[in-house]
Amino acid sequence: MSYLTGTPAGLAGAGTTDVRTGIGVPGIAHPLLAPAEWGDLARPGPPLHWVVLDVAGGPGTRPDPHCLAAAGRLRNAGVRVLGRVDTAHGFRAFAERIADARRYLDWYQVDGFLLDRCRSDRATLPEIRRTVTTLRTLRDTPHIVLGHGVHPHPGYAELADQLVTFSGAWSDYRWSQVAEWTADHPPERFCHFVHGVPRSHLDEALRIARWQGAGTIWFTDRHDQGGRCDPWETMPGYWDDLVSRIGTGVSE
């Protein structure tokens, strides 16, 4: 299977099984629709790096007490909560992005942000740099993830704490390749979100993530059904199995 574009010396995670993989949750449905899922995330044990809070395609238009309570339980459990800020592939204005971030901070006391649907080309580097630089002034040491979903221009690695370098279906992931420039960075800098992963292929999916040097993952057996539903909104049917395979005690 073509996990690598090559085997450069020092590739983070290549050929090893000791990468401390953890889970990044890209956005469970509203707590009123998925109370059990939010409860599971707040329980001790799962190796969670962070959980994304997406109230209504962003922070919403007014504070939501149910989301505040859910975020509070996670933060009390020592789990980072990130607000989802949609960049709309570069079509949302800078002021709108920052306004969303401020609402997340004011209403939900988030620990950082997922800048979702980021463009990956070099041309948008200055605009994302401006956004990230401003976000870092809004609170102390926010954790910032750029949600490209593909390998972007390597300059983006200088801007954020983590990059989502794969987001898509298992049928694509199992034949995916990693960009060689990622060898210059440790696994904790990269995230992979994969839907449609069968339970019987969990070990294979984890091996791919480790070979490609991704320290944060979200694997689910849910499907997007041709783009008609969001596969991230519910927990994977094998949640307990996934947690046990990764292990506990790696939350950052």
PDB file of C-alpha atoms in Angstrom, residues 16 53 67 74 84 94 98 123 131 139-140 173 195 233 245 250:
ATOM      1  CA  THR A  16       7.501   2.374  14.194  1.00  0.00           C
ATOM      2  CA  LEU A  53     -17.417  22.529  19.494  1.00  0.00           C
ATOM      3  CA  CYS A  67     -23.126  23.829  24.663  1.00  0.00           C
ATOM      4  CA  LEU A  74     -14.893  18.520  28.992  1.00  0.00           C
ATOM      5  CA  ARG A  84     -14.863  25.692  14.818  1.00  0.00           C
ATOM      6  CA  PHE A  94     -11.167  38.192   8.028  1.00  0.00           C
ATOM      7  CA  ILE A  98     -12.327  36.904  14.176  1.00  0.00           C
ATOM      8  CA  ALA A 123      -1.424  32.265  -2.265  1.00  0.00           C
ATOM      9  CA  THR A 131      -5.901  35.270  11.033  1.00  0.00           C
ATOM     10  CA  ARG A 139      -6.131  34.516  24.708  1.00  0.00           C
ATOM     11  CA  ASP A 140      -3.001  32.970  26.171  1.00  0.00           C
ATOM     12  CA  TYR A 173      -7.080   6.788   2.958  1.00  0.00           C
ATOM     13  CA  HIS A 195     -14.848   8.031   7.776  1.00  0.00           C
ATOM     14  CA  GLU A 233     -21.685  14.096  14.028  1.00  0.00           C
ATOM     15  CA  ARG A 245      -6.483  -0.023  20.742  1.00  0.00           C
ATOM     16  CA  VAL A 250      -1.892  10.301  26.297  1.00  0.00           C
TER      17      VAL A 250
END
